[in-house]
Coordinates of C-alpha atoms and ligand atoms in Angstrom, one line a residue:
X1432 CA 0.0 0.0 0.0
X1433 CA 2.7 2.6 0.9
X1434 CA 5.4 3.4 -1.7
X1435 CA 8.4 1.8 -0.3
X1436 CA 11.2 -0.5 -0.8
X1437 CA 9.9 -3.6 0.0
X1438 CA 12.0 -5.8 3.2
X1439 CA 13.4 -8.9 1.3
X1440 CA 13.4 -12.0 4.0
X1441 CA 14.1 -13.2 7.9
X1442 CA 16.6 -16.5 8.9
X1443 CA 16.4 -17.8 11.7
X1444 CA 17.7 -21.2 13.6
X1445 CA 18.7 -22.7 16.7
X1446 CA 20.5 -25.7 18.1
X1447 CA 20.1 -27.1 21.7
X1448 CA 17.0 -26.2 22.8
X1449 CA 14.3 -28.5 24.0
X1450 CA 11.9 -26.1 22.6
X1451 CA 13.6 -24.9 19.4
X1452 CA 10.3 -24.5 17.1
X1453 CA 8.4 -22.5 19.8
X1454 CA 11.7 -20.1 19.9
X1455 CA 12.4 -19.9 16.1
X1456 CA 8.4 -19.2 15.7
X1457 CA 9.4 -16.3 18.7
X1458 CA 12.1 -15.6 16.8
X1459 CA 10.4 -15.1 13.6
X1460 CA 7.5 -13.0 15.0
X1461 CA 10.1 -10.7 15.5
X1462 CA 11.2 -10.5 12.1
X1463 CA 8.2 -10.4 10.7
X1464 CA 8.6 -7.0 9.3
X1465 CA 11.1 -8.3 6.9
X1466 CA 8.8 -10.6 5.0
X1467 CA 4.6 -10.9 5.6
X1468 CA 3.7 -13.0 2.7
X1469 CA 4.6 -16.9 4.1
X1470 CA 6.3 -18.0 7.0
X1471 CA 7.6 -21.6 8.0
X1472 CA 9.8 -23.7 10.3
X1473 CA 11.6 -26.7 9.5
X1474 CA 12.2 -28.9 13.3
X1475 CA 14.3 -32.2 13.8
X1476 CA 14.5 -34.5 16.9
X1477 CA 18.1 -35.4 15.2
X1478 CA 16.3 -38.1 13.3
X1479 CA 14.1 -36.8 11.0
X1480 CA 13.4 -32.8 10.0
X1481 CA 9.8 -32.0 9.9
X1482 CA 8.8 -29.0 8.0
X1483 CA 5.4 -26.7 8.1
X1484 CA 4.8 -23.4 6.2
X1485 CA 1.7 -21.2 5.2
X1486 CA 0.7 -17.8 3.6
X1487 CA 0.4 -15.0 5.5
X1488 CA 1.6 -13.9 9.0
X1489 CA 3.7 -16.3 11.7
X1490 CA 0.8 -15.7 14.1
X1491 CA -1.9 -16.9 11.5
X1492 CA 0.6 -19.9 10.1
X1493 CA 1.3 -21.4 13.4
X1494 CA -1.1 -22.7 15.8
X1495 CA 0.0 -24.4 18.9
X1496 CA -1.0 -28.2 17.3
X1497 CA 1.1 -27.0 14.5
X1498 CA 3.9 -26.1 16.3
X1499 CA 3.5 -29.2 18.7
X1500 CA 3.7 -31.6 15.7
X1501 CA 7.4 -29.6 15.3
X1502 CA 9.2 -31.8 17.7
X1503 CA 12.9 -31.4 18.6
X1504 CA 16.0 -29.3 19.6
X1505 CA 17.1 -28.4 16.5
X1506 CA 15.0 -25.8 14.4
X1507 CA 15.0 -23.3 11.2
X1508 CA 12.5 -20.5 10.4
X1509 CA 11.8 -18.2 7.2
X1510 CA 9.5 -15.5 6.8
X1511 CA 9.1 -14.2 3.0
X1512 CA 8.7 -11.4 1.2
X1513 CA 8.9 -12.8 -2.7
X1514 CA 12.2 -11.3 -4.7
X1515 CA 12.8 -13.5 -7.1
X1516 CA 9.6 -16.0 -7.2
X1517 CA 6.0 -15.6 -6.9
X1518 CA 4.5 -15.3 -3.9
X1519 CA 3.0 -18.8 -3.5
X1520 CA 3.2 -21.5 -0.8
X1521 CA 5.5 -23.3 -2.9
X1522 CA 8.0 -21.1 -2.8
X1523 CA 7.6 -20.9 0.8
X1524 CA 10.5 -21.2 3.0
X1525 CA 12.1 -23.7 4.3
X1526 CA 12.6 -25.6 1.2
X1527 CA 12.7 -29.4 2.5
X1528 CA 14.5 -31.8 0.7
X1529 CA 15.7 -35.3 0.7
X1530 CA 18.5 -36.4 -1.2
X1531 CA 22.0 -38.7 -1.4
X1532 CA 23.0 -36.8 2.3
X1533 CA 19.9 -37.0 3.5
X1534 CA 17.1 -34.3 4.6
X1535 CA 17.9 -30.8 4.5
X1536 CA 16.2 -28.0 5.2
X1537 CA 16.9 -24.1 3.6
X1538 CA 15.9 -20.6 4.5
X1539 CA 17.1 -17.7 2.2
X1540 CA 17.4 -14.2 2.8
X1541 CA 19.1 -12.2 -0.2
X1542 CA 19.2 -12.8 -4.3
X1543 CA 21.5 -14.8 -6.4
X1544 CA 22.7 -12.8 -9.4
X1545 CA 23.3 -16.2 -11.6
X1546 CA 20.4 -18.3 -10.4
X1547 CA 18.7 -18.0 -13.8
X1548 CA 22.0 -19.1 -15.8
X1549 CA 22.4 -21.9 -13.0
X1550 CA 19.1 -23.2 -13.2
X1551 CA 19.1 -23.4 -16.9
X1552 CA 22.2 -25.4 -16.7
X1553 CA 20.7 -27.9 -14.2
X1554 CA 17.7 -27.9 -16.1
X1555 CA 19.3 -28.6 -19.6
X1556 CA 20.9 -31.6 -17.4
X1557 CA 17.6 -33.0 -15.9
X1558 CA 16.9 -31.3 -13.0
X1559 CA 13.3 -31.3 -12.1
X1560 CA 12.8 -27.9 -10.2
X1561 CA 9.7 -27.4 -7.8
X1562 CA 9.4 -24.1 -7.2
X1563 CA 10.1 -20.3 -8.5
X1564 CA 12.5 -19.3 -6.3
X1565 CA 16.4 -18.5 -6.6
X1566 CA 17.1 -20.6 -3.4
X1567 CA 16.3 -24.0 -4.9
X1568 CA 19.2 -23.7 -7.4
X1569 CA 21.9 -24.0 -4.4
X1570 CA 19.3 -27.3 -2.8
X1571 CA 20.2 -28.9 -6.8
X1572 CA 24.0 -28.1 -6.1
X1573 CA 23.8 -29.4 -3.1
X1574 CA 22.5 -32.9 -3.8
X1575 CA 24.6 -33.4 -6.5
X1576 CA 27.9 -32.6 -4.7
X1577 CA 30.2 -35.4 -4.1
X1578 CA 31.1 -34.1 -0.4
X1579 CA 30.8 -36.7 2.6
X1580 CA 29.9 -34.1 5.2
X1581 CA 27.0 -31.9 4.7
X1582 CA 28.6 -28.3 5.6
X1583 CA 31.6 -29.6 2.9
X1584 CA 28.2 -29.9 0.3
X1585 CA 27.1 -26.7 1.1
X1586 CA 30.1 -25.4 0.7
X1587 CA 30.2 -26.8 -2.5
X1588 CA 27.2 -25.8 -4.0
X1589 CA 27.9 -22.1 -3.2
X1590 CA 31.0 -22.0 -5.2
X1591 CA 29.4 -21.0 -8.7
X1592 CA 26.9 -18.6 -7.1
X1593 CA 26.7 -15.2 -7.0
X1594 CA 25.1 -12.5 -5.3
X1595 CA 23.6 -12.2 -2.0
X1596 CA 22.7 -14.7 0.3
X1597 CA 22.5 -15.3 4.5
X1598 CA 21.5 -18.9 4.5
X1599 CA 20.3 -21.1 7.4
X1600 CA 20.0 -24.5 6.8
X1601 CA 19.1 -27.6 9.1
X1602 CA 19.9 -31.3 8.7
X1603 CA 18.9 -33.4 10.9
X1604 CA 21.2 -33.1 13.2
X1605 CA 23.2 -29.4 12.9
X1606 CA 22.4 -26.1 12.2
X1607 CA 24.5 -24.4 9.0
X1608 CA 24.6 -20.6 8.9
X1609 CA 26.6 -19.0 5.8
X1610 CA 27.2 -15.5 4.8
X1611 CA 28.2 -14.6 1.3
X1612 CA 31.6 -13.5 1.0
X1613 CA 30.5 -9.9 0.6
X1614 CA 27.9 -9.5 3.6
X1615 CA 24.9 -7.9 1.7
X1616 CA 22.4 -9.2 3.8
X1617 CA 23.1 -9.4 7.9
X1618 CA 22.8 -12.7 10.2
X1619 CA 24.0 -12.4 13.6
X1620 CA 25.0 -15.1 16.1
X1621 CA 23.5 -15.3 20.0
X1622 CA 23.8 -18.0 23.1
X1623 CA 20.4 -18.8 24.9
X1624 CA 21.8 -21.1 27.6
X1625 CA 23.1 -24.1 25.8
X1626 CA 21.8 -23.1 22.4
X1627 CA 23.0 -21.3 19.5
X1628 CA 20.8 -19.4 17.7
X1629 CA 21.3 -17.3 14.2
X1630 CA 18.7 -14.6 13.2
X1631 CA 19.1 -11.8 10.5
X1632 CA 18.2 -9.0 13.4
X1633 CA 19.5 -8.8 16.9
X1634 CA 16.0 -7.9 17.8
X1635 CA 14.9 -11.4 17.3
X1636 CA 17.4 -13.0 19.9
X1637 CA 15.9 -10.2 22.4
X1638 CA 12.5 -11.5 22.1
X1639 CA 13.7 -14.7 23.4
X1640 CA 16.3 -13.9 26.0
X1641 CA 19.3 -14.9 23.6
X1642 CA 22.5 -12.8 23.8
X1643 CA 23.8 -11.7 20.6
X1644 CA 27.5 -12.6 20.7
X1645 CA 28.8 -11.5 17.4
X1646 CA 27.9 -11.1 13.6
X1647 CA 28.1 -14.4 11.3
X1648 CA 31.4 -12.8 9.6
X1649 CA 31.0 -12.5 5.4
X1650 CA 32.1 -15.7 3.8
X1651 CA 32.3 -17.9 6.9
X1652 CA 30.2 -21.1 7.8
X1653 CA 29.2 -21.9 11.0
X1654 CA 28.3 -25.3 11.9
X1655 CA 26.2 -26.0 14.8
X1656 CA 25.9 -29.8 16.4
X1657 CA 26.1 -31.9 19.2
X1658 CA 29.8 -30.8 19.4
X1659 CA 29.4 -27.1 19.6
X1660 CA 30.0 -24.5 17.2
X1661 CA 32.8 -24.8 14.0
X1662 CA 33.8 -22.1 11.9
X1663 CA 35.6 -21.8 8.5
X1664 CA 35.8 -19.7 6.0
X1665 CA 36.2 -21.8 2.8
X1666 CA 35.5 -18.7 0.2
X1667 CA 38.0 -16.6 -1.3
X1668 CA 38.2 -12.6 -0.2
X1669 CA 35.9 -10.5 -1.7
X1670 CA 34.6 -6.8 -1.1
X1671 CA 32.9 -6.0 1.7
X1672 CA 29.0 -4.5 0.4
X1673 CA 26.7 -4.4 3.6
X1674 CA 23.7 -2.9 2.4
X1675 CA 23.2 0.3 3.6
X1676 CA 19.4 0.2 3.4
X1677 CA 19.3 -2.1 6.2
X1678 CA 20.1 0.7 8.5
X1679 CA 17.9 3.4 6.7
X1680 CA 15.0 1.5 6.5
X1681 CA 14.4 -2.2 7.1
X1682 CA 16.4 -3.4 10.0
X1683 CA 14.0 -2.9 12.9
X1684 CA 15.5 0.4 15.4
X1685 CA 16.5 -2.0 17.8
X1686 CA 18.6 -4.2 16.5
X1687 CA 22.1 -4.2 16.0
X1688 CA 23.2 -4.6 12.2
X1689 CA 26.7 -4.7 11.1
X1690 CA 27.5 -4.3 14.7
X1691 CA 26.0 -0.8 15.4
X1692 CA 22.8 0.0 16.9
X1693 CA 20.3 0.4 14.0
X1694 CA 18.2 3.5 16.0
X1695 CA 21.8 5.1 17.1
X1696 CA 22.5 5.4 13.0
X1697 CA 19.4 6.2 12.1
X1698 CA 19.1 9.2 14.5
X1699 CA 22.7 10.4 13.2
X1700 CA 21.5 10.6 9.8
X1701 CA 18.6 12.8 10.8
X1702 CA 21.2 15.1 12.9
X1703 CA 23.2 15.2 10.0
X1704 CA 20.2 16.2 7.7
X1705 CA 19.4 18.7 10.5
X1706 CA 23.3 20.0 9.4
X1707 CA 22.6 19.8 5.5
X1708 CA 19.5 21.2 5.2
X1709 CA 18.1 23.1 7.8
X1710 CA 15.2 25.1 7.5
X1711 CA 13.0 28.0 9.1
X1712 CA 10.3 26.2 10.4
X1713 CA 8.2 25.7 13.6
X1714 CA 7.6 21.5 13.9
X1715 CA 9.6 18.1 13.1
X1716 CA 7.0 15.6 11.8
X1717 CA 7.9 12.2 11.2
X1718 CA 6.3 9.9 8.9
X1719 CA 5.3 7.2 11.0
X1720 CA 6.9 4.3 11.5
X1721 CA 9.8 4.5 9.4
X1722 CA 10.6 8.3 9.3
X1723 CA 10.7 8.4 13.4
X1724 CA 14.1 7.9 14.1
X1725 CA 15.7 10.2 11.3
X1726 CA 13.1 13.1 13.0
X1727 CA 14.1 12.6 16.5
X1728 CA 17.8 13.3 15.5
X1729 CA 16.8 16.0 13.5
X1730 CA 14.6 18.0 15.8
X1731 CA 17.4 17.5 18.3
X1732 CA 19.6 19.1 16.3
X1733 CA 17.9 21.8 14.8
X1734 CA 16.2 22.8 17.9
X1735 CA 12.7 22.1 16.6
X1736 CA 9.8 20.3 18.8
X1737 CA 9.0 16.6 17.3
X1738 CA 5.7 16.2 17.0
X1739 CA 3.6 13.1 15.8
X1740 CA 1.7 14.8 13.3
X1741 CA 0.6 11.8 11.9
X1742 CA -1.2 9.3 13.1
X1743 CA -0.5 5.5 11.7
X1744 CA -3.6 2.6 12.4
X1745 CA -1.7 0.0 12.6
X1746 CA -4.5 -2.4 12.1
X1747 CA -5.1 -2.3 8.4
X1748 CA -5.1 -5.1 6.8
X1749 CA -3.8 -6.3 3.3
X1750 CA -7.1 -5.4 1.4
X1751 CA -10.3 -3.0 3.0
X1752 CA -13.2 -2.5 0.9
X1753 CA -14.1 0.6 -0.4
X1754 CA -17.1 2.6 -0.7
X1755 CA -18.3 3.1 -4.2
X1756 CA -18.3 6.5 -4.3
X1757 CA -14.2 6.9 -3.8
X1758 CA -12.9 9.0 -1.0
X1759 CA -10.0 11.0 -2.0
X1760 CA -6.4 9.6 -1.2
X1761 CA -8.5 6.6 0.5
X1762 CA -5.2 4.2 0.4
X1763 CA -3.4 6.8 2.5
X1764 CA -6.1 8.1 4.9
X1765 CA -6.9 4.5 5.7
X1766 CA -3.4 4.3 7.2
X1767 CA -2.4 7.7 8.0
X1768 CA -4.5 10.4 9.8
X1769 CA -3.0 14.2 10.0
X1770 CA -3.8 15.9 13.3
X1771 CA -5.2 19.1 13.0
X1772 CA -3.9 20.5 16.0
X1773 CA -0.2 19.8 15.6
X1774 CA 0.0 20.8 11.9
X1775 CA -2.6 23.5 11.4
X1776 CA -0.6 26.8 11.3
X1777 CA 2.6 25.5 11.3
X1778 CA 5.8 25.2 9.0
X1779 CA 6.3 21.7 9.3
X1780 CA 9.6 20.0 8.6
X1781 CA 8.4 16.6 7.3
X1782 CA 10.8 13.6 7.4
X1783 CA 10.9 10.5 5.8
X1784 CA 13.5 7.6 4.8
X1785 CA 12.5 7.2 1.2
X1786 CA 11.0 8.5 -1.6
X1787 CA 10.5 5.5 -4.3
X1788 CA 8.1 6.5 -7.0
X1789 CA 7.1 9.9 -4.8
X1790 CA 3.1 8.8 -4.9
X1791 CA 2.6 8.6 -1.5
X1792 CA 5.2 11.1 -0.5
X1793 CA 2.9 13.6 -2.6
X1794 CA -0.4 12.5 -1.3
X1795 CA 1.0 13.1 2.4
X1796 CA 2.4 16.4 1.7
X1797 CA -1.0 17.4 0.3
X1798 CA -3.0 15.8 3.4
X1799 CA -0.8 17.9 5.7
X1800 CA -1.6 21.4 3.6
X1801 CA -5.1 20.0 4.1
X1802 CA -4.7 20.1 7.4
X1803 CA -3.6 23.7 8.1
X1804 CA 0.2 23.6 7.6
X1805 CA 1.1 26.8 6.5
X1806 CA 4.4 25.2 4.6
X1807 CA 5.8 21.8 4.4
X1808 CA 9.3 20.9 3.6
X1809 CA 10.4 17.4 3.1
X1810 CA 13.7 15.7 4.2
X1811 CA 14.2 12.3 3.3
X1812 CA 17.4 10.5 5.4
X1813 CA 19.5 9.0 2.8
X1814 CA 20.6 9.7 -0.9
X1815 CA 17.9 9.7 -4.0
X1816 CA 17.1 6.6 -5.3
X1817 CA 17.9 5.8 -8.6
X1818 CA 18.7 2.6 -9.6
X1819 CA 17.3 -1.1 -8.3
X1820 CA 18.4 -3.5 -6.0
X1821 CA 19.8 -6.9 -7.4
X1822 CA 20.7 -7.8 -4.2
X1823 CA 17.4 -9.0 -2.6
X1824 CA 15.4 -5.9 -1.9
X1825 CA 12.4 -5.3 -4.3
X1826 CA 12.6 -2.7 -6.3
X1827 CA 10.3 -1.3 -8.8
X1828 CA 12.6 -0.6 -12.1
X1829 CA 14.9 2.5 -12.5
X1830 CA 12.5 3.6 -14.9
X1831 CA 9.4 3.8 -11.9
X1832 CA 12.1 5.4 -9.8
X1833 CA 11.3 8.9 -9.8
X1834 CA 14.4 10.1 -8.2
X1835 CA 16.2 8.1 -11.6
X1836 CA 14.2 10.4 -14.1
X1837 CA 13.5 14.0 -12.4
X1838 CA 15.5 16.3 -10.9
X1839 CA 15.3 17.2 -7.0
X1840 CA 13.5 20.3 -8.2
X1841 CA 10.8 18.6 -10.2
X1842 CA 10.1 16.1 -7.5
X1843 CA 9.8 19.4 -4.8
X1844 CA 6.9 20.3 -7.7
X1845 CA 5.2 16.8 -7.9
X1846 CA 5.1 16.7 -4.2
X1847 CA 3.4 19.7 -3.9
X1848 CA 6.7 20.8 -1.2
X1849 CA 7.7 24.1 -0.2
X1850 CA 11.3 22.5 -0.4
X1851 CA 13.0 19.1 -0.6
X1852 CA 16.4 18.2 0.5
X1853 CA 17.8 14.6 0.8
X1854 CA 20.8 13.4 2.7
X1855 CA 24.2 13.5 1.1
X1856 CA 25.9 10.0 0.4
X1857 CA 29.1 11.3 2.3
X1858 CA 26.6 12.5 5.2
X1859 CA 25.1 9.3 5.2
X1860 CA 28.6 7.2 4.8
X1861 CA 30.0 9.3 7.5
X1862 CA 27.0 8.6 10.2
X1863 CA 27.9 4.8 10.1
X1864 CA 31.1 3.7 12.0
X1865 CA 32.3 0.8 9.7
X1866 CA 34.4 1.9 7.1
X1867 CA 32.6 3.7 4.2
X1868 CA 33.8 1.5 1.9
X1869 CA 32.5 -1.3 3.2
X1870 CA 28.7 -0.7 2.4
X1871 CA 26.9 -1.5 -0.5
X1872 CA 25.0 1.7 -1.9
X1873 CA 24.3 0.8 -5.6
X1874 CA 20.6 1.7 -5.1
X1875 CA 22.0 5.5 -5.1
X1876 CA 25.1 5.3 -7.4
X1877 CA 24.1 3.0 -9.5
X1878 CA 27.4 1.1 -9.5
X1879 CA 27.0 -2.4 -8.6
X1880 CA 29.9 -4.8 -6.8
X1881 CA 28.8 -7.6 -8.2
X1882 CA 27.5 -8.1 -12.0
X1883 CA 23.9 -9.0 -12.9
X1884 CA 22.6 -10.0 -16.1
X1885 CA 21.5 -7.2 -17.8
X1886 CA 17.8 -8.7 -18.9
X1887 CA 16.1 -7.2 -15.7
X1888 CA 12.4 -8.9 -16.3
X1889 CA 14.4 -12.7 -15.9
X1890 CA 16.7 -11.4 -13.2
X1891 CA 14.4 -10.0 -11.0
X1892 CA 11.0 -12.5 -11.9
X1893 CA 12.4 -16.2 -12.6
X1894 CA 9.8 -17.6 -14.6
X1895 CA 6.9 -19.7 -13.0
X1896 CA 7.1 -23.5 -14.0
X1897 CA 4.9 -24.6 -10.9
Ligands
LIG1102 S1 21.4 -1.9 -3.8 FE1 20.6 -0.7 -2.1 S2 19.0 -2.0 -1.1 FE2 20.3 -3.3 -2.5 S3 21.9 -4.2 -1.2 FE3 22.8 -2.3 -2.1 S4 22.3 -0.7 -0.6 FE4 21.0 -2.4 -0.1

């Protein structure tokens, strides 16, 4: 509904634990704003991994019978938002296999750049694919691996792929966690007692009363068994690309990515917009959820009162029905409500993360003039936009990008803004302690570190067999 980069997926798993599917479906209720369309669990009792998955959110997949039948110490857990795929319950995670080293069980967050070259390949040689999804091709290249031991078969299989990928995969007896060489997408590693767990936010080992103990480091593999915990790193060196948009927009405030405290970053970038672009004005307004952070620092440091000019219902569901004679700006009222006595009269500095195709940027601006502001100027916390994400983050094509095909002053105009100003790349680069170079920010530059193939409709959309 609202015009934004869409989260890609959530890993999680544990070993150890006599509960493990009750604390990877925890787990994943805490992820859950990084994929809402399926959600599953994969659970073994060291015999035999059981696997159950469903549309829609972890609370309306998993019942308590359901989770009961998910017996076991050892569990892994996916929620989905579809990147590469369609959104359908077969290409819900975890993909479940059973093949020459036995049952395995795969959850996927990030996009493999070759997948469609690799599949065709396997294809060509007889490979009978099940499902949509870029993650099957590395379950293919698993099972036909030669290795004896199942992390030296995963390792295997990811030689020849590209791209992005934090895996967390369960036989029946161990937990694997990888992390492509290049760290796009994050997985971080947490105790709870005797257990091990792996989850793509911090946020998730809170819920649970883990303690995160470090970041799985880009390009090692982590076994997890009866043994303990084994590391290697069996990939050759490669350039460090973090995404940066985990810490403008979809990591959740409080969690730790890459290390630093999401909300501590977040709130830097809106003290350094505060520095960049100041303005005149009398309120900070924040558009809720996503924009709150960025406001707080820059009301701090420009001296301004925050103020929660907008009101979010965070009930709505997917789909409402709407009256037949059509209300104006209906999808954005029904989730955002201005308040009149915040706004009305005021120059109101309006703050945001994004601005993807600027519709619903432009429909806010004009409900906030609706509701007395006197001026509004927008300030979005990161760079413009202007090329997509091959990495595992949906985004629509450069060409729907309006930051990719207008200047900053012809967007102020579509918006309906008494000014625009977005933050610099070196203000963003500079509010993040890990070295600047170290971040992937091709979504702004449009300079990619790794190649994709350049047919965007089969990169981005495998095509459905199913
Ligand atoms: S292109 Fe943008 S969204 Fe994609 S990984 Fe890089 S920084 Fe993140």
């Amino acid at each position: 509904m609202f015009d934004k980069l869409h989260e890609e997926c959530g890993v999680f798993g544990i070993h150890g634990h006599p509960e493990a599917s009750k604390m990877a479906y925890l787990g994943l209720y805490a992820l859950q704003h990084r994929g809402q369309e399926s959600a599953g669990i994969a659970a073994s009792d060291g015999e035999r991994l059981i696997a159950s998955r469903g549309m829609g959110y972890v609370a309306d997949v998993f019942t308590e019978a359901e989770l009961g039948r998910l017996q076991g110490s050892l569990a892994v857990g996916h929620v989905r938002y579809s990147t590469a795929g369609a959104s359908k319950l077969v290409n819900a995670q975890p993909i479940l296999i059973d093949c020459v080293h036995g049952q395995i069980a795969l959850c996927h967050n990030g996009n493999l750049v070759n997948a469609t070259e690799l599949r065709e390949e396997l294809v060509a040689d007889g490979a009978i694919f099940q499902t949509s999804s870029d993650s099957e091709v590395i379950l293919h290249l698993y099972a036909r691996s030669k290795a004896v031991r199942p992390e030296q078969a995963v390792i295997e299989a990811l030689a020849p792929i590209r791209g992005a990928f934090s895996l967390v995969l369960a036989t029946a007896d161990r937990v694997i966690a990888v992390r492509d060489p290049h760290g796009f997408r994050p997985l971080a590693l947490g105790r709870l007692g005797d257990a091990y767990v792996v989850a793509s936010e911090t946020c998730a080992m809170d819920l649970i009363g883990a303690t995160w103990i470090r970041d799985v480091e880009p390009g090692e593999v982590l076994v997890i068994d009866a043994a303990g915990l084994r590391s290697e790193k069996p990939f050759g060196p490669a350039t460090l690309s973090h995404c940066i948009f985990e810490h403008v927009y979809f990591a959740r405030p409080d969690s730790y990515v890459v290390g630093e405290s999401v909300n501590t970053v977040r709130t830097a970038f809106g003290r350094q917009l505060a520095r960049e672009s100041g303005v005149p004005a009398d309120v900070v307004v924040p558009v809720p959820d996503s924009g709150v952070c960025a406001a707080t620092g820059f009301a701090e440091e420009a001296g301004l009162p925050l103020r929660m000019g907008l009101i979010r219902n965070h009930y709505v569901g997917r789909t409402f029905i709407e009256p037949q004679q059509s209300i104006r700006h209906f999808g954005v009222k029904v989730k955002l409500n201005p308040v009149r006595s915040i706004l009305g009269g005021q120059r109101v500095v309006l703050i945001d993360d994004s601005i993807v195709r600027g519709t619903t940027s432009r429909k806010i601006v004009r409900m906030i003039k609706a509701a007395g502001a006197t001026e509004v100027h927008v300030r979005i916390s990161c760079p413009p936009t202007i090329s997509p994400c091959y990495y595992g983050v949906d985004t629509p094509r450069r060409s729907e990008l309006i930051a990719a095909t207008h200047t900053i002053e012809e967007i102020q105009k579509y918006l309906g803004a008494d000014s625009l100003q977005y933050l610099s790349m070196d203000g963003m680069l500079n509010a993040v302690n890990a070295h600047r170079a170290h971040y992937c920010t091709s979504c702004y530059t449009g300079h990619y570190p790794v190649p994709f193939p350049t047919d965007h409709s089969r990169q981005v959309q495998l095509r459905l067999i199913t």
